């Protein structure tokens, strides 16, 4: 009722004055939301609404209220604002720091930052993070835009609010466009009848090297070379629109590059993700930097790319199971839809055996082993040639035969080495 009294007024000065003149409705709404929040402090939604409306009330009062005789309700709201803000920031930051934080939790923190942050970058990061859980749902995005448009109409923190609006409008535009393209392509595929004789390309490969990565396997400076190698492998196999590409992730590095190359060639891409999107981005995309996050959003929004989430499709992981290796198996089994003879694994892999400590290297090796057991074709791209001094790290994970070990723990390789006489003796 309060917003209806002013939002259609075109003149800026008159609009703001009308918003203040009907602030009694605003105060009533604030008190209702505060009451709901105080009944259950774990339910932060009414708290966020109370904070937003309280901030608006103070903003309008600063402009129009009588400085000598301010409204006591607005004075009360002003005094409660700092405490309310502190409680909500703590509650929301705690809730978003989990893998399965939903869109409304993430967007609530983003809206809070739009009202309180000291720098625009903080607001931008929060809204981008919220998009990772939006699942490209236009209703979610447009609801959030409506909230921001109220703040913009009231000229509140214009630069911060506009930065947030830009992010949401870009995503709305992208999703709307993709939905139209996807519907069009789906209609064309049904009309033409996509051949079941096409190939399936499974991919596994390293993340791009980042500062805290334990083992360097893919220097970012070599991205163009890796992209060219991937393209050559697909061309060697005569890959085309009748084929399918399957990945067990969309991490910063070779997986995103592979998906991009496939999309360029008109190949449909199915991405199997081991974690909810927000958690996955934090673990596997963010370490590469902002550019890789932007590329993740762009490729996952491509009309030829579909995501499938392990939890939604397979349920909870059993105790003792590795969710990432489970994800590899899921992607591999999905790739067999046209038969083992139609599957080719393209692996960006340096050939290291053993069980590397680095999770990224371990999962790539694991996928290669799964494909070997299945009997499918494997095309490898060895990254060792891109790494300076690779000899020092190329054999990480292999047993050290130069050191004696207790017989109970000797490996097959070590026992064989002991039995075989050295050459020249």
Tab-separated table of C-alpha atoms in Angstrom, residues 146-383:
chain	number	residue	atom	x	y	z
A	146	UNK	CA	11.680	-5.218	-8.182
A	147	UNK	CA	13.240	-4.694	-4.752
A	148	UNK	CA	16.155	-2.799	-6.246
A	149	UNK	CA	13.932	-0.690	-8.474
A	150	UNK	CA	12.151	0.637	-5.375
A	151	UNK	CA	15.507	1.737	-3.972
A	152	UNK	CA	16.456	3.331	-7.281
A	153	UNK	CA	13.153	5.214	-7.475
A	154	UNK	CA	13.896	6.643	-4.016
A	155	UNK	CA	17.466	7.596	-5.021
A	156	UNK	CA	19.037	5.446	-2.342
A	157	UNK	CA	22.754	4.650	-2.686
A	158	UNK	CA	22.467	5.127	-6.417
A	159	UNK	CA	25.866	3.742	-7.491
A	160	UNK	CA	25.556	0.632	-5.323
A	161	UNK	CA	21.961	-0.060	-6.325
A	162	UNK	CA	22.645	0.497	-10.028
A	163	UNK	CA	25.592	-1.905	-9.944
A	164	UNK	CA	23.301	-4.589	-8.527
A	165	UNK	CA	20.564	-3.814	-11.057
A	166	UNK	CA	23.060	-4.114	-13.919
A	167	UNK	CA	24.058	-7.620	-12.817
A	168	UNK	CA	20.466	-8.830	-12.505
A	169	UNK	CA	19.331	-7.222	-15.757
A	170	UNK	CA	22.217	-8.844	-17.619
A	171	UNK	CA	21.260	-12.242	-16.186
A	172	UNK	CA	17.564	-11.742	-16.987
A	173	UNK	CA	18.485	-10.824	-20.555
A	174	UNK	CA	20.809	-13.801	-20.858
A	175	UNK	CA	18.261	-16.263	-19.454
A	176	UNK	CA	15.422	-14.911	-21.599
A	177	UNK	CA	17.553	-15.151	-24.723
A	178	UNK	CA	18.791	-18.632	-23.862
A	179	UNK	CA	15.275	-19.908	-23.178
A	180	UNK	CA	14.141	-18.720	-26.597
A	181	UNK	CA	17.181	-20.231	-28.303
A	182	UNK	CA	16.837	-23.473	-26.368
A	183	UNK	CA	13.176	-23.798	-27.313
A	184	UNK	CA	14.033	-23.095	-30.944
A	185	UNK	CA	16.896	-25.613	-31.002
A	186	UNK	CA	14.772	-28.210	-29.230
A	187	UNK	CA	12.076	-27.826	-31.874
A	188	UNK	CA	14.654	-28.157	-34.641
A	189	UNK	CA	16.197	-31.244	-33.032
A	190	UNK	CA	12.781	-32.899	-32.771
A	191	UNK	CA	11.987	-31.998	-36.358
A	192	UNK	CA	15.287	-33.240	-37.754
A	193	UNK	CA	15.649	-36.180	-35.381
A	194	UNK	CA	19.126	-36.068	-33.844
A	195	UNK	CA	20.969	-39.215	-34.883
A	196	UNK	CA	21.567	-41.850	-32.234
A	197	UNK	CA	24.607	-42.910	-34.268
A	198	UNK	CA	26.637	-39.941	-33.080
A	199	UNK	CA	29.689	-40.171	-30.864
A	200	UNK	CA	30.051	-39.375	-27.171
A	201	UNK	CA	33.055	-37.420	-25.925
A	202	UNK	CA	33.859	-37.708	-22.245
A	203	UNK	CA	36.379	-35.228	-20.887
A	204	UNK	CA	38.639	-35.042	-17.857
A	205	UNK	CA	41.405	-32.549	-17.254
A	206	UNK	CA	43.294	-30.282	-14.934
A	207	UNK	CA	42.222	-27.012	-13.427
A	208	UNK	CA	44.307	-24.015	-14.366
A	209	UNK	CA	47.224	-23.429	-11.985
A	210	UNK	CA	46.439	-20.984	-9.167
A	211	UNK	CA	48.613	-19.722	-6.269
A	212	UNK	CA	47.588	-22.310	-3.652
A	213	UNK	CA	47.484	-25.292	-6.040
A	214	UNK	CA	49.794	-27.962	-4.655
A	215	UNK	CA	51.072	-29.311	-7.980
A	216	UNK	CA	51.396	-27.217	-11.130
A	217	UNK	CA	49.846	-29.032	-14.068
A	218	UNK	CA	48.299	-26.365	-16.327
A	219	UNK	CA	49.935	-22.902	-16.545
A	220	UNK	CA	47.284	-20.319	-17.430
A	221	UNK	CA	49.682	-18.794	-19.964
A	222	UNK	CA	49.292	-21.988	-22.017
A	223	UNK	CA	45.518	-21.756	-22.407
A	224	UNK	CA	45.674	-21.089	-26.146
A	225	UNK	CA	47.879	-24.136	-26.692
A	226	UNK	CA	45.531	-26.334	-24.651
A	227	UNK	CA	42.484	-24.997	-26.503
A	228	UNK	CA	44.169	-25.772	-29.825
A	229	UNK	CA	45.039	-29.309	-28.676
A	230	UNK	CA	41.443	-29.953	-27.572
A	231	UNK	CA	40.110	-28.665	-30.878
A	232	UNK	CA	42.533	-30.921	-32.790
A	233	UNK	CA	41.401	-33.984	-30.826
A	234	UNK	CA	37.755	-33.258	-31.638
A	235	UNK	CA	38.570	-32.633	-35.291
A	236	UNK	CA	40.568	-35.877	-35.435
A	237	UNK	CA	37.388	-37.674	-34.318
A	238	UNK	CA	35.210	-35.708	-36.781
A	239	UNK	CA	33.110	-34.330	-33.913
A	240	UNK	CA	29.920	-32.530	-34.899
A	241	UNK	CA	26.363	-31.538	-33.890
A	242	UNK	CA	25.105	-35.152	-33.771
A	243	UNK	CA	27.584	-35.908	-30.999
A	244	UNK	CA	27.336	-35.420	-27.231
A	245	UNK	CA	29.975	-34.147	-24.808
A	246	UNK	CA	29.906	-35.152	-21.144
A	247	UNK	CA	31.933	-33.671	-18.294
A	248	UNK	CA	32.218	-34.504	-14.599
A	249	UNK	CA	32.618	-30.828	-13.756
A	250	UNK	CA	33.005	-27.332	-15.119
A	251	UNK	CA	36.074	-26.185	-13.228
A	252	UNK	CA	38.326	-23.229	-13.996
A	253	UNK	CA	40.669	-24.523	-16.655
A	254	UNK	CA	40.423	-27.353	-19.159
A	255	UNK	CA	36.799	-28.330	-18.408
A	256	UNK	CA	35.437	-24.865	-19.153
A	257	UNK	CA	37.672	-24.656	-22.239
A	258	UNK	CA	36.426	-28.039	-23.489
A	259	UNK	CA	32.785	-26.999	-22.997
A	260	UNK	CA	33.438	-23.724	-24.848
A	261	UNK	CA	35.045	-25.527	-27.804
A	262	UNK	CA	32.173	-28.032	-27.971
A	263	UNK	CA	29.579	-25.249	-27.925
A	264	UNK	CA	31.439	-23.521	-30.763
A	265	UNK	CA	31.139	-26.737	-32.776
A	266	UNK	CA	27.430	-27.101	-32.042
A	267	UNK	CA	27.940	-30.125	-29.780
A	268	UNK	CA	25.439	-30.573	-26.947
A	269	UNK	CA	27.205	-30.602	-23.551
A	270	UNK	CA	25.987	-32.378	-20.399
A	271	UNK	CA	27.766	-31.305	-17.215
A	272	UNK	CA	27.573	-33.502	-14.099
A	273	UNK	CA	28.328	-31.508	-10.950
A	274	UNK	CA	29.264	-33.113	-7.610
A	275	UNK	CA	28.114	-30.149	-5.496
A	276	UNK	CA	25.320	-27.554	-5.536
A	277	UNK	CA	26.321	-24.713	-7.827
A	278	UNK	CA	27.372	-22.204	-5.151
A	279	UNK	CA	29.590	-24.736	-3.401
A	280	UNK	CA	31.018	-25.980	-6.673
A	281	UNK	CA	32.007	-22.499	-7.804
A	282	UNK	CA	33.698	-21.813	-4.490
A	283	UNK	CA	35.721	-25.043	-4.646
A	284	UNK	CA	36.472	-25.428	-8.342
A	285	UNK	CA	36.000	-22.096	-10.122
A	286	UNK	CA	36.771	-19.212	-7.754
A	287	UNK	CA	40.411	-20.267	-7.180
A	288	UNK	CA	41.087	-19.400	-10.825
A	289	UNK	CA	39.886	-15.805	-10.414
A	290	UNK	CA	37.021	-13.563	-11.519
A	291	UNK	CA	37.558	-14.186	-15.240
A	292	UNK	CA	36.908	-17.898	-14.816
A	293	UNK	CA	33.775	-17.208	-12.759
A	294	UNK	CA	32.434	-15.028	-15.574
A	295	UNK	CA	33.240	-17.741	-18.103
A	296	UNK	CA	31.515	-20.348	-15.933
A	297	UNK	CA	28.313	-18.275	-15.888
A	298	UNK	CA	28.498	-17.706	-19.619
A	299	UNK	CA	29.038	-21.321	-20.670
A	300	UNK	CA	26.575	-22.819	-18.183
A	301	UNK	CA	23.959	-20.411	-19.586
A	302	UNK	CA	24.650	-21.498	-23.176
A	303	UNK	CA	21.598	-23.142	-24.791
A	304	UNK	CA	23.657	-26.219	-25.697
A	305	UNK	CA	24.821	-26.777	-22.111
A	306	UNK	CA	22.770	-28.609	-19.470
A	307	UNK	CA	23.760	-29.130	-15.816
A	308	UNK	CA	22.898	-32.150	-13.679
A	309	UNK	CA	23.483	-32.168	-9.933
A	310	UNK	CA	24.617	-35.295	-8.129
A	311	UNK	CA	22.501	-34.731	-5.027
A	312	UNK	CA	19.313	-34.196	-7.046
A	313	UNK	CA	19.874	-37.177	-9.333
A	314	UNK	CA	21.664	-39.739	-7.151
A	315	UNK	CA	20.739	-38.708	-3.621
A	316	UNK	CA	23.006	-38.401	-0.593
A	317	UNK	CA	26.482	-39.900	-0.711
A	318	UNK	CA	26.883	-42.981	1.468
A	319	UNK	CA	29.292	-42.719	4.370
A	320	UNK	CA	32.826	-43.528	3.287
A	321	UNK	CA	32.186	-42.794	-0.403
A	322	UNK	CA	34.142	-40.103	-2.245
A	323	UNK	CA	31.558	-37.765	-3.854
A	324	UNK	CA	34.019	-36.663	-6.535
A	325	UNK	CA	34.951	-40.178	-7.630
A	326	UNK	CA	31.242	-41.019	-7.514
A	327	UNK	CA	30.693	-38.094	-9.862
A	328	UNK	CA	33.308	-39.454	-12.258
A	329	UNK	CA	31.531	-42.817	-12.350
A	330	UNK	CA	28.172	-41.124	-12.910
A	331	UNK	CA	29.552	-39.149	-15.864
A	332	UNK	CA	31.247	-42.250	-17.292
A	333	UNK	CA	28.107	-44.410	-17.076
A	334	UNK	CA	26.096	-41.594	-18.668
A	335	UNK	CA	28.559	-41.546	-21.570
A	336	UNK	CA	27.739	-45.170	-22.446
A	337	UNK	CA	24.251	-44.244	-23.672
A	338	UNK	CA	25.258	-44.981	-27.306
A	339	UNK	CA	27.501	-47.927	-26.531
A	340	UNK	CA	31.111	-48.287	-25.397
A	341	UNK	CA	32.354	-48.302	-28.982
A	342	UNK	CA	30.972	-44.775	-29.492
A	343	UNK	CA	32.747	-43.265	-26.453
A	344	UNK	CA	36.082	-41.443	-26.495
A	345	UNK	CA	37.672	-39.987	-23.381
A	346	UNK	CA	39.732	-36.879	-24.088
A	347	UNK	CA	42.014	-36.334	-21.090
A	348	UNK	CA	44.321	-33.430	-20.323
A	349	UNK	CA	46.658	-35.616	-18.291
A	350	UNK	CA	50.412	-35.866	-17.773
A	351	UNK	CA	50.397	-39.630	-17.330
A	352	UNK	CA	51.291	-39.632	-13.642
A	353	UNK	CA	50.263	-42.809	-11.820
A	354	UNK	CA	49.839	-43.510	-8.122
A	355	UNK	CA	47.416	-41.463	-6.076
A	356	UNK	CA	48.432	-37.787	-6.273
A	357	UNK	CA	47.708	-35.662	-3.213
A	358	UNK	CA	46.303	-32.925	-5.428
A	359	UNK	CA	42.539	-33.553	-5.767
A	360	UNK	CA	42.460	-32.184	-9.287
A	361	UNK	CA	45.226	-34.527	-10.513
A	362	UNK	CA	43.740	-37.469	-8.624
A	363	UNK	CA	40.310	-37.098	-10.222
A	364	UNK	CA	41.762	-36.792	-13.713
A	365	UNK	CA	43.800	-39.966	-13.205
A	366	UNK	CA	40.735	-41.694	-11.726
A	367	UNK	CA	38.663	-40.975	-14.840
A	368	UNK	CA	41.412	-42.358	-17.084
A	369	UNK	CA	41.506	-45.554	-15.006
A	370	UNK	CA	37.714	-45.906	-15.189
A	371	UNK	CA	37.791	-45.609	-18.965
A	372	UNK	CA	40.586	-48.164	-19.240
A	373	UNK	CA	38.512	-50.615	-17.192
A	374	UNK	CA	35.484	-49.921	-19.407
A	375	UNK	CA	37.422	-50.509	-22.617
A	376	UNK	CA	36.680	-47.189	-24.276
A	377	UNK	CA	39.028	-45.150	-26.451
A	378	UNK	CA	41.324	-42.584	-24.796
A	379	UNK	CA	42.945	-39.536	-26.389
A	380	UNK	CA	45.423	-37.788	-24.080
A	381	UNK	CA	46.907	-34.310	-24.109
A	382	UNK	CA	50.083	-34.343	-22.017
A	383	UNK	CA	50.654	-31.054	-20.183
